[in-house]
Short mmCIF file of C-alpha atoms and ligand atoms in Angstrom, two decimals:
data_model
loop_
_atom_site.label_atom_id
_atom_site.label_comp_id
_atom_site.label_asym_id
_atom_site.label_seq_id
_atom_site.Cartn_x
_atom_site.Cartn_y
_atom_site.Cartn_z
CA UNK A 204 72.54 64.18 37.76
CA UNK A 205 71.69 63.43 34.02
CA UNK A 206 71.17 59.45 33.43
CA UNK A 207 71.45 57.53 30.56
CA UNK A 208 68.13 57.60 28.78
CA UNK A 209 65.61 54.60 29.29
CA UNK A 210 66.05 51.77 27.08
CA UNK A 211 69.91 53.01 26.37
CA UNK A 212 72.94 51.35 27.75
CA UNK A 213 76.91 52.70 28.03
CA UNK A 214 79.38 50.01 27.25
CA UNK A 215 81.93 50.74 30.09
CA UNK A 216 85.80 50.49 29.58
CA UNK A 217 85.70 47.60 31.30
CA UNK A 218 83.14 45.55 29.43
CA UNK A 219 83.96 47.02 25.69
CA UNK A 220 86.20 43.66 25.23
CA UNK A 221 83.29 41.69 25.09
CA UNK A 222 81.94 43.80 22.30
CA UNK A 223 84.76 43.96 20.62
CA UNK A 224 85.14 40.28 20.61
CA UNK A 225 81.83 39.52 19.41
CA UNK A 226 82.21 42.29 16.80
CA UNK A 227 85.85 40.70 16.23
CA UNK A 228 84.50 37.21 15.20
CA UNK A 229 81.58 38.74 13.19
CA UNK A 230 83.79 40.19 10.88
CA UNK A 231 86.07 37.07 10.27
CA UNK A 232 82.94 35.55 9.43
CA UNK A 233 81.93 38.36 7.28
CA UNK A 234 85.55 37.74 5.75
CA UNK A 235 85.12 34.09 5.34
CA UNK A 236 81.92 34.22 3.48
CA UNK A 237 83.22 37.27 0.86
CA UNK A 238 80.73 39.83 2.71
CA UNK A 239 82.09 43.37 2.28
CA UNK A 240 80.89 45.83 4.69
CA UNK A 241 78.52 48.58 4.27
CA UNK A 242 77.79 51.95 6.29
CA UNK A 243 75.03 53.93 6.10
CA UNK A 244 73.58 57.00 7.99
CA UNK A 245 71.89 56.28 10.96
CA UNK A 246 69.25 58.54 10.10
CA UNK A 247 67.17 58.24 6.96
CA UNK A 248 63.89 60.02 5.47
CA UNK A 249 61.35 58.79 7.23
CA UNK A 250 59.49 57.49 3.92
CA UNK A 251 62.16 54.61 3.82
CA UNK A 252 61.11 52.89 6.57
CA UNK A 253 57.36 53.93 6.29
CA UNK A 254 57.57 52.18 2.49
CA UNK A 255 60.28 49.20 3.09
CA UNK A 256 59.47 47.86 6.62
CA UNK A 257 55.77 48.43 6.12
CA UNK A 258 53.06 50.58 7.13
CA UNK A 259 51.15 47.77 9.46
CA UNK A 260 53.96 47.42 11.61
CA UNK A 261 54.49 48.18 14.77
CA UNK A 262 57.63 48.93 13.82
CA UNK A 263 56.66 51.74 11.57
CA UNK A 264 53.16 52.91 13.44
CA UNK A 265 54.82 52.71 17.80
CA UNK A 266 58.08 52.33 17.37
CA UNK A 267 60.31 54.82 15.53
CA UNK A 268 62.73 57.75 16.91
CA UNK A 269 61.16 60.09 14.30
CA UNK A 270 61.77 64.33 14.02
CA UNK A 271 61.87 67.04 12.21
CA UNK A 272 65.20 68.39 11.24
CA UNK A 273 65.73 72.25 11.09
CA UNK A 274 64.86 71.98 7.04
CA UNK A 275 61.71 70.73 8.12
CA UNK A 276 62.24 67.08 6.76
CA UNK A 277 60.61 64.10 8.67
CA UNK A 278 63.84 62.01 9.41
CA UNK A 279 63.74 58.83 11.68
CA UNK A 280 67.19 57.14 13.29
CA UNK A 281 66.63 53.64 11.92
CA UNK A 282 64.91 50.97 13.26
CA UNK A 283 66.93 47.97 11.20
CA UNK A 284 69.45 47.85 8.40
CA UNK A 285 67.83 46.39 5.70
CA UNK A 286 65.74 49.72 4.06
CA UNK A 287 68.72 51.73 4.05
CA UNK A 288 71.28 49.26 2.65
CA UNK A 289 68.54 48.75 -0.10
CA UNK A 290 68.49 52.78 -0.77
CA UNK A 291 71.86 52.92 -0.77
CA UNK A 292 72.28 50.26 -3.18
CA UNK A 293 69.30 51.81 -5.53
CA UNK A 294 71.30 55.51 -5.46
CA UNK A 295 74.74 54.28 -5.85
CA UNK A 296 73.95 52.33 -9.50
CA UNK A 297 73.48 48.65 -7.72
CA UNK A 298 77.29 48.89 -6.89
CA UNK A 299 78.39 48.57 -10.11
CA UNK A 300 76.09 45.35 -10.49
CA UNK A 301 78.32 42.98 -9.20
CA UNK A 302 75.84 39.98 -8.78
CA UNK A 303 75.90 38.57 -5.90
CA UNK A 304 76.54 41.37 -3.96
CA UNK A 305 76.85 40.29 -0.35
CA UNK A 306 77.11 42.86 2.62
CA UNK A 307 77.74 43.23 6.56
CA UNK A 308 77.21 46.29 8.57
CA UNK A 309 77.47 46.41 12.71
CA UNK A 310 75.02 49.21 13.49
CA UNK A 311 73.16 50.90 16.37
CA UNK A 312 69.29 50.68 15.91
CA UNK A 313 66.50 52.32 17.22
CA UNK A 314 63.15 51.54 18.52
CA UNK A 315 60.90 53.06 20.97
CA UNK A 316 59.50 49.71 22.68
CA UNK A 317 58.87 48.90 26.65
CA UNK A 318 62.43 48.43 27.63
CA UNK A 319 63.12 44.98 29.53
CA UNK A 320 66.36 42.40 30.03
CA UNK A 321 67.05 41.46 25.90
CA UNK A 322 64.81 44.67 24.74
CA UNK A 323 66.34 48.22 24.44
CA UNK A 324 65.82 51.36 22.89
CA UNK A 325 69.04 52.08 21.42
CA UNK A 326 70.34 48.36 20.71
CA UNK A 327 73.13 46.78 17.96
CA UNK A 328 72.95 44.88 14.90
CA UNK A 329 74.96 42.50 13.05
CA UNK A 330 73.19 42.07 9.74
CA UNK A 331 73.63 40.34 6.40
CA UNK A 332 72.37 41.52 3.27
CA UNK A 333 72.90 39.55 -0.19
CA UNK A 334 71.01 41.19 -3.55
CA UNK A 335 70.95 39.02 -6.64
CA UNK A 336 70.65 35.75 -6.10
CA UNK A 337 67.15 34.02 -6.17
CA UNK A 338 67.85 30.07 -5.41
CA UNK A 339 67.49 28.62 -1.99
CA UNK A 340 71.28 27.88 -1.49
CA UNK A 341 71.61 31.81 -0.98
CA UNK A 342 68.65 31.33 1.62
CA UNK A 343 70.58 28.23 3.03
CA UNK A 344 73.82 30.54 2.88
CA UNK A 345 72.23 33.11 4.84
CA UNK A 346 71.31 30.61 7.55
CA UNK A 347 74.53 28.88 7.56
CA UNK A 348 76.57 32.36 8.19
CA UNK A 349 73.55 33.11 11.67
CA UNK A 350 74.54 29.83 12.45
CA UNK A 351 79.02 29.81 11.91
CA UNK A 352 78.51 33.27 14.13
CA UNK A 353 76.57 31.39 16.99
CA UNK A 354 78.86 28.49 16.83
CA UNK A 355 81.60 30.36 16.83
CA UNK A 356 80.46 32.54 19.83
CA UNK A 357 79.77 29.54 21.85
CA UNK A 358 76.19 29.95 21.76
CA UNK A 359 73.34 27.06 21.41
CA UNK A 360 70.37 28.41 19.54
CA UNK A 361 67.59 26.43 17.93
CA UNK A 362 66.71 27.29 14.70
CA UNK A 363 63.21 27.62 13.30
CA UNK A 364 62.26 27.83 10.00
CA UNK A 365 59.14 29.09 7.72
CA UNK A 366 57.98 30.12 4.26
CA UNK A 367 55.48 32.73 4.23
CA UNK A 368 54.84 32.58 0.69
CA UNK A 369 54.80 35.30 -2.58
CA UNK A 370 52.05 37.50 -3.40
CA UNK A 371 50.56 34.84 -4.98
CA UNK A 372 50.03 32.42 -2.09
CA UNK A 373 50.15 34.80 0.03
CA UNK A 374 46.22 36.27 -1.28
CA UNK A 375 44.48 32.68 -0.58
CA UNK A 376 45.88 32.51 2.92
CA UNK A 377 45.69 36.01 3.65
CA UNK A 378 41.23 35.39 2.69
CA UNK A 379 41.74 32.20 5.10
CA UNK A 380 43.30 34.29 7.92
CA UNK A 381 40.73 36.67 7.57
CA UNK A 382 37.68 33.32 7.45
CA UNK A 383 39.67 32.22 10.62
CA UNK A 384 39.56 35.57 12.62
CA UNK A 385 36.17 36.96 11.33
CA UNK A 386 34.78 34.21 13.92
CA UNK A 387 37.23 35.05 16.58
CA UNK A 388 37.64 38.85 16.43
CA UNK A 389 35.75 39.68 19.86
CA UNK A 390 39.16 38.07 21.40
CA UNK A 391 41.34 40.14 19.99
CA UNK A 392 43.28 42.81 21.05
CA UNK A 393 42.65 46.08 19.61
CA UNK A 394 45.53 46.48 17.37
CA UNK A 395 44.65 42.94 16.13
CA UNK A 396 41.20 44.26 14.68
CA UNK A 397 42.96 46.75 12.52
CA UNK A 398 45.56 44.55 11.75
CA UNK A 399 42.39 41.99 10.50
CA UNK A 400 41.44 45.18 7.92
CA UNK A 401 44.97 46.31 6.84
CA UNK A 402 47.29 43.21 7.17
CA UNK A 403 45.99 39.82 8.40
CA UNK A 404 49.59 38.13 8.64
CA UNK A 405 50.07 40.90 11.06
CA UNK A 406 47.81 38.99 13.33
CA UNK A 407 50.30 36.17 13.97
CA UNK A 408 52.40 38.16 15.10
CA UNK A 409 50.88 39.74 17.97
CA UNK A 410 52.60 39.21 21.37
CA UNK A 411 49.40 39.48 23.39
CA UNK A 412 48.43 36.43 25.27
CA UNK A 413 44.95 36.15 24.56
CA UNK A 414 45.29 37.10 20.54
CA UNK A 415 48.23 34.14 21.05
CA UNK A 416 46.59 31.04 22.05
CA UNK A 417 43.61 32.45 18.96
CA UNK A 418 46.87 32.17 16.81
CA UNK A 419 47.73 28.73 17.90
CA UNK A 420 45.10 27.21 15.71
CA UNK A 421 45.12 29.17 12.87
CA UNK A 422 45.40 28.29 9.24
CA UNK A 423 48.98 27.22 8.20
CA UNK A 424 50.74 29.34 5.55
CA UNK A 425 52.62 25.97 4.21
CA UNK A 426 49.40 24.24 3.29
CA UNK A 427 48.70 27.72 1.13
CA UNK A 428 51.87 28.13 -0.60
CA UNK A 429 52.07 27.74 -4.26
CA UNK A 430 54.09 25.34 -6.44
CA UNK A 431 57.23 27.63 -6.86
CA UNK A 432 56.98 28.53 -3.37
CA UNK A 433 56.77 25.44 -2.28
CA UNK A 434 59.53 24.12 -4.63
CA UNK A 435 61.98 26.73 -3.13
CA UNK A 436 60.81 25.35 0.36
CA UNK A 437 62.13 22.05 -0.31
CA UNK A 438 65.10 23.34 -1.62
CA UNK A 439 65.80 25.26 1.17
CA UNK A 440 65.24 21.86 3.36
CA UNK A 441 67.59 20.17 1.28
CA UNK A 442 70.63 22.80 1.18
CA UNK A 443 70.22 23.21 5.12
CA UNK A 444 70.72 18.90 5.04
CA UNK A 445 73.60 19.23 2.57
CA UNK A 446 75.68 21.92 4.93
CA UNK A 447 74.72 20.17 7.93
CA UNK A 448 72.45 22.56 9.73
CA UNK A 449 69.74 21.03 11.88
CA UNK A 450 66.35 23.29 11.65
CA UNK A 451 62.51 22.93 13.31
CA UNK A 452 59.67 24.21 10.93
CA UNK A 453 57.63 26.61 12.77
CA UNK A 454 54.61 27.91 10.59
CA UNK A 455 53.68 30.68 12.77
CA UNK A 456 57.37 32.51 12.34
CA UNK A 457 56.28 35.61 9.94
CA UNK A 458 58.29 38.13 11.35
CA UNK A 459 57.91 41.86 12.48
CA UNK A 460 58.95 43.33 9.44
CA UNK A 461 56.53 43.44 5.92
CA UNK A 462 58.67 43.02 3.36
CA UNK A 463 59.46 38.91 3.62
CA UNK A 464 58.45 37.00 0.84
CA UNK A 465 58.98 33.05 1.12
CA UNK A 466 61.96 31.87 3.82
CA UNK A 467 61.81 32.89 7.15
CA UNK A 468 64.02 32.38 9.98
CA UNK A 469 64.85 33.24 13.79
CA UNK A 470 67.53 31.48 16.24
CA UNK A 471 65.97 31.51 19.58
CA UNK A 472 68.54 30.34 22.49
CA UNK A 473 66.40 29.48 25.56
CA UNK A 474 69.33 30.99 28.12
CA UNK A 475 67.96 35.07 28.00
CA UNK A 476 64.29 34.56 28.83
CA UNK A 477 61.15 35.99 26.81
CA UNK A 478 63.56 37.67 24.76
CA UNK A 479 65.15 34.70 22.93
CA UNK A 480 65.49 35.62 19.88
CA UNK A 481 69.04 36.65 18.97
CA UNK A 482 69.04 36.37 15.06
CA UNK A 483 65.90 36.77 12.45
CA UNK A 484 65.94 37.02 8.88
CA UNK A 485 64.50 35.91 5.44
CA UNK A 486 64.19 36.67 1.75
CA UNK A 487 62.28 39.59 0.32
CA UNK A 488 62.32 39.52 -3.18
CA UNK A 489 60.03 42.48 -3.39
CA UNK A 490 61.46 44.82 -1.45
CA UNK A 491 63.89 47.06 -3.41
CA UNK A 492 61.35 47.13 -6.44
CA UNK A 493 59.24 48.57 -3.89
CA UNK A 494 61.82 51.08 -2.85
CA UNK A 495 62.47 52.17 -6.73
CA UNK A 496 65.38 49.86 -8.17
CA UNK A 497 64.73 47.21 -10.73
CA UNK A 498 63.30 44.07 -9.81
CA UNK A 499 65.95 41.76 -7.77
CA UNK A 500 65.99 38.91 -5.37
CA UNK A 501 67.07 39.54 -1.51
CA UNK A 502 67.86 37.80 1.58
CA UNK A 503 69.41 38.51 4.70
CA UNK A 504 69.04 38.31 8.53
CA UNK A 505 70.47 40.56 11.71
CA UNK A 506 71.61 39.14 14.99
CA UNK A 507 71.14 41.45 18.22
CA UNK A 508 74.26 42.08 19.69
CA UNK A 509 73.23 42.40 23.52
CA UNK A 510 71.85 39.38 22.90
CA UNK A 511 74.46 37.64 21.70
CA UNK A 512 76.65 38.63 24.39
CA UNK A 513 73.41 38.53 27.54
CA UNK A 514 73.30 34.56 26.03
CA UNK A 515 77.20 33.83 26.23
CA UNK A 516 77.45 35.44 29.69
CA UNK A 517 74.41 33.66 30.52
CA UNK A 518 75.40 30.45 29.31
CA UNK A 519 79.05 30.84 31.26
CA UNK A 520 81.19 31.82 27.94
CA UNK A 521 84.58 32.58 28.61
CA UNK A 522 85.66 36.01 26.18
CA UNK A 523 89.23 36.22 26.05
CA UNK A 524 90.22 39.15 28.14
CA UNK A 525 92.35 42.12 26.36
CA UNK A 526 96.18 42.09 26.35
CA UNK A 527 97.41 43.53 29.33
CA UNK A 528 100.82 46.14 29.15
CA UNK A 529 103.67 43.89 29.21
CA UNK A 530 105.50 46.38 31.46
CA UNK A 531 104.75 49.07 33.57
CA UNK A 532 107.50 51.86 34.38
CA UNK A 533 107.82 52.52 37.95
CA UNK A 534 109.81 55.96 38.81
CA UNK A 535 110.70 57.37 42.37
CA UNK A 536 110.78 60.67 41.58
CA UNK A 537 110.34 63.30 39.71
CA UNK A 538 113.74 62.87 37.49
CA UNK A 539 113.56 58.95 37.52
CA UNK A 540 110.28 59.32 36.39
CA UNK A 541 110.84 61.62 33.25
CA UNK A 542 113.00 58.57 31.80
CA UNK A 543 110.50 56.42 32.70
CA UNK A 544 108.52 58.54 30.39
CA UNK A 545 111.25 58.32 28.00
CA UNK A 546 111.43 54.73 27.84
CA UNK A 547 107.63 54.31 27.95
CA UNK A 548 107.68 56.16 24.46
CA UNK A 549 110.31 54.56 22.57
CA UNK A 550 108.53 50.93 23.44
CA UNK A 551 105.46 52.06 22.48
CA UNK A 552 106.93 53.41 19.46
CA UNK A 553 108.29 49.95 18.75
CA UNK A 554 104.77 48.66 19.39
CA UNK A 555 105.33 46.93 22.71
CA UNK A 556 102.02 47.36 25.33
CA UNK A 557 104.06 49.55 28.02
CA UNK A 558 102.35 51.98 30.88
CA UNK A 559 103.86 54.93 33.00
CA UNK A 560 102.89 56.88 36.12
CA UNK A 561 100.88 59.48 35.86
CA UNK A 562 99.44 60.13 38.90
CA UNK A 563 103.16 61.18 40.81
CA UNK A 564 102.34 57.86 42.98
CA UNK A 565 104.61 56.56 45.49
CA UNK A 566 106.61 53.70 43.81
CA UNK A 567 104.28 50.51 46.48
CA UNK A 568 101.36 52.52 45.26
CA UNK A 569 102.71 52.10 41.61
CA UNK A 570 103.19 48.45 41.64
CA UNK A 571 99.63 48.17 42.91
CA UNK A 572 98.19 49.69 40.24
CA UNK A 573 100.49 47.89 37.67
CA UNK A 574 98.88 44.67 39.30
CA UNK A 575 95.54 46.24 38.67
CA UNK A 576 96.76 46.73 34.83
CA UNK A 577 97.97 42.92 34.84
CA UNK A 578 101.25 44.33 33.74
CA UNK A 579 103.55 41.18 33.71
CA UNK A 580 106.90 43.06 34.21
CA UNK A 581 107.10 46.31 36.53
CA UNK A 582 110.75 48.04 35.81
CA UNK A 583 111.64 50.37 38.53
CA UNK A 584 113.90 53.41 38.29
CA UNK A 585 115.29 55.19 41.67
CA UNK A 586 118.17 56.99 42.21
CA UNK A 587 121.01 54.08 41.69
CA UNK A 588 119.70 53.02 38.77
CA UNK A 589 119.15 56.53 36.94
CA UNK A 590 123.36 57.00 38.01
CA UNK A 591 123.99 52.92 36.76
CA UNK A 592 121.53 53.63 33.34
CA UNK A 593 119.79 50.36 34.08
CA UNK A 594 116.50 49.15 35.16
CA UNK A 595 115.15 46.89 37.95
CA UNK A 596 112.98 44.28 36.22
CA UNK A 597 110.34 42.72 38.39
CA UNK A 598 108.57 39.59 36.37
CA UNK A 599 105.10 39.86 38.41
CA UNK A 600 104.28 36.24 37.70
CA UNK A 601 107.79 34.73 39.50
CA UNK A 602 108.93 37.28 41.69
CA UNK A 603 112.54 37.39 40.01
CA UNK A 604 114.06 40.36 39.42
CA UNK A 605 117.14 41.35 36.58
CA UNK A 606 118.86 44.47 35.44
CA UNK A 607 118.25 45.85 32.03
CA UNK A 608 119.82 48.63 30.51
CA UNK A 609 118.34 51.52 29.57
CA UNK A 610 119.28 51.28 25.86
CA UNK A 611 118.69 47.58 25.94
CA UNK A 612 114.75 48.32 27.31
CA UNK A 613 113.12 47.82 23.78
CA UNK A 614 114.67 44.53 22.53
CA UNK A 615 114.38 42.82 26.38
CA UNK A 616 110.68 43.58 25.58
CA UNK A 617 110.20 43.25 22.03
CA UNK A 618 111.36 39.51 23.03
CA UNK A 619 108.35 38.99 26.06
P1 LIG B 1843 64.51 41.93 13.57
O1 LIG B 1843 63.99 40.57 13.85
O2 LIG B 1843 63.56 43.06 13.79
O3 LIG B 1843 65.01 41.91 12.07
O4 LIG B 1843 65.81 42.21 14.41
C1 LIG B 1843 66.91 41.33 14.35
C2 LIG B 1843 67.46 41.07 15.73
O5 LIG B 1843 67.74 42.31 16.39
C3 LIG B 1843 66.49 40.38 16.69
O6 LIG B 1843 66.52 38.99 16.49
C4 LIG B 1843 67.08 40.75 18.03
O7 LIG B 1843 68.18 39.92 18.36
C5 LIG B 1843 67.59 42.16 17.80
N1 LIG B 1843 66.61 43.13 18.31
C6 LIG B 1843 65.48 43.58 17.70
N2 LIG B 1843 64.86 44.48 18.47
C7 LIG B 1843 65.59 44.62 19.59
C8 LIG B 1843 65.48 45.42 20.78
N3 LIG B 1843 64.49 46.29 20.95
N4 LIG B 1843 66.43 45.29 21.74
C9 LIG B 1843 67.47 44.43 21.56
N5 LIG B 1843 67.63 43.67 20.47
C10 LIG B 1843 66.70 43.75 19.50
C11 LIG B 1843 65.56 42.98 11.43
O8 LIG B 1843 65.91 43.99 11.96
C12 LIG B 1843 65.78 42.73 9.96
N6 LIG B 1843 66.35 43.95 9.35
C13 LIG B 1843 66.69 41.54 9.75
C14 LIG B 1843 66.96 41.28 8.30
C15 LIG B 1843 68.03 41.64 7.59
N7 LIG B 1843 66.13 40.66 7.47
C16 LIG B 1843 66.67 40.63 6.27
N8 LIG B 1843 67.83 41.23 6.32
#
């Protein structure tokens, strides 16, 4: 037997509901907030991701589905949205340069990591991208469309916030980091000491234990930030008070990814375990000068999709189920159950939910199986009622039963 690869999951039919409803109330969201959607390839040149979510991460250096293609290219299927919505934006003439431009995509993602409950291989993405607009209401936005999607999903998720600062800042704390860890290095992890050479923001990132509790005392980033940064930081406070979102600063948020600059944010919901953290996002103002455009403001965030939906199951969410066929068509034989057919077509045709036989089932067996369905009407045809041209109605939910003619089938159900 072939299995599904590690880390990889199969939505089955009978669980796709809850992904489409999830999906379903992303994109009214999307709608409300004027985000069109965008769809990229799920493979890119490798060289995107290397150059836009960073070289030090371990993202980029453990983590990505990477090959050659017959043409000899290095392509990897992507980790994240963000790089190739930026590309795509660069190649295609900024969209017509449209300013704001604000963007959705629902996309699988892929990263080679230790698979465990919240943390997959193959997993889905929500994101929100929005080029153009530097002030921190578009941060605030950002944070305010995470945080309609949670509400509206029925999920309670704390939000943390950070600012980790510009280039500027970001070179005085980066030579504190480095005064802070020089001491402590012989406690670090091994990835940690290269990440002390290459990338010393890195180091608060680590998920090690031991390189943790070194973290917890490290310098702050918001004691280093400089005046604009810190102006924007305030801002951002004061646009999350005006549109009544209730935040935590958390200093040590920076983020997996490298190419944040100032606000950064995750929503952590304490219902899923280690792996709280169903939404992360920030600005990065650098990021598609750094990929080849001009230079332009970003911000955006992504919200993990099993996660979403392990948190609402988790947390007792009811999803609304599917519709269910309003009538099933019950024939006893093989004549009776040709106009079954026949009727079963012109109601769908008038766009009424309606199911047939197709398994030549006895008619008990059918009614079972229209129960299974959640059918509310089952019409049977036998013998009499093929010679009378009229249906037996059964309404599942009361037990009574009425006679409908044949011709008469669509409107009787057109008005259930
Ligand atoms: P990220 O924090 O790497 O950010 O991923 C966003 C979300 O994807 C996480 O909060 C989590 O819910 C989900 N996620 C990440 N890795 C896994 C995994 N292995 N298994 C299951 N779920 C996972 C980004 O990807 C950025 N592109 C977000 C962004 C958009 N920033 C700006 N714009």
């Amino acid at each position: 037997m072939i299995n599904v690869p590690k880390g990889t999951k199969d939505v089955l039919p009978e669980e796709s509901y809850q992904w489409q409803f999830v999906e379903g109330v992303a994109r009214e969201v999307a709608k409300q907030f004027s985000l069109k959607e965008i769809r990229t390839p799920v493979f890119e040149h490798t060289e995107l991701f290397q150059r836009g979510v960073g070289n030090t991460t371990d993202i980029v250096t453990k983590e990505m589905y990477t090959f050659l293609d017959k043409g000899n290219r290095s392509m990897t299927l992507k980790p994240e949205g963000t790089a190739g919505v930026v590309r795509s934006y660069i190649e295609n003439g900024q969209f017509g340069g449209v300013l704001p431009a604000k963007m959705y995509y629902i996309i699988p993602a892929f990263r080679y990591e230790r698979p465990q409950a919240g943390r997959l291989r193959e997993f889905h993405q929500f994101g929100v991208e929005i080029f153009g607009a530097k002030g921190a209401e578009t941060d605030a936005e950002t944070i305010m469309i995470a945080d309609t999607l949670l509400k509206r999903l029925g999920i309670t998720a704390k939000l943390y916030i950070n600012s980790i600062g510009c280039p500027v800042c970001r070179k005085a704390y980066n030579a504190a980091l480095k005064d802070y860890f020089a001491a402590r290095l012989d406690g670090l992890c091994y990835d940690c000491k290269t990440r002390f050479d290459k990338n010393p923001l890195r180091l608060l990132d680590c998920k090690e234990e031991a390189c943790k509790a070194i973290n917890a005392n490290a310098p702050s980033i918001l004691d280093y930030l400089c005046e604009d940064c810190s102006a924007h930081f305030a801002a951002l406070k004061e646009y999350l008070a005006l549109g009544g979102v209730s935040y935590e600063i958390n200093p040590r948020i920076v983020r997996g990814l490298d190419y944040y600059t100032r606000t950064v944010f995750e929503f952590v919901s304490t219902a899923i375990g280690a792996q709280g953290t169903v939404c992360g996002g920030g600005r990065y103002d650098g990021l598609i000068e750094e990929l080849g455009g001009g230079a332009s403001p970003a911000v955006g965030f992504a919200a993990g999709i099993e996660r979403l939906l392990m948190v609402m199951q988790n947390s007792g969410v009811e999803i609304p189920q599917p519709e269910k066929p309003v009538v099933y068509l019950a024939g006893m034989d093989e004549s009776c159950r040709k106009k079954c057919f026949e009727i079963c077509c012109a109601l769908r045709a008038a766009g009424v939910i309606a199911e047939y036989d197709h398994m030549s089932r006895s008619v008990k067996a059918q009614f079972k199986y229209a129960d299974k369905l959640g059918a509310r009407f089952v019409a049977v045809v036998g013998g009499n009622e093929l010679a009378e041209g009229a249906m037996n109605v059964k309404c599942m939910a009361t037990g009574e039963s009425e006679k409908v003619a044949f011709e008469n089938a669509v409107e009787y159900f057109l008005n259930k």
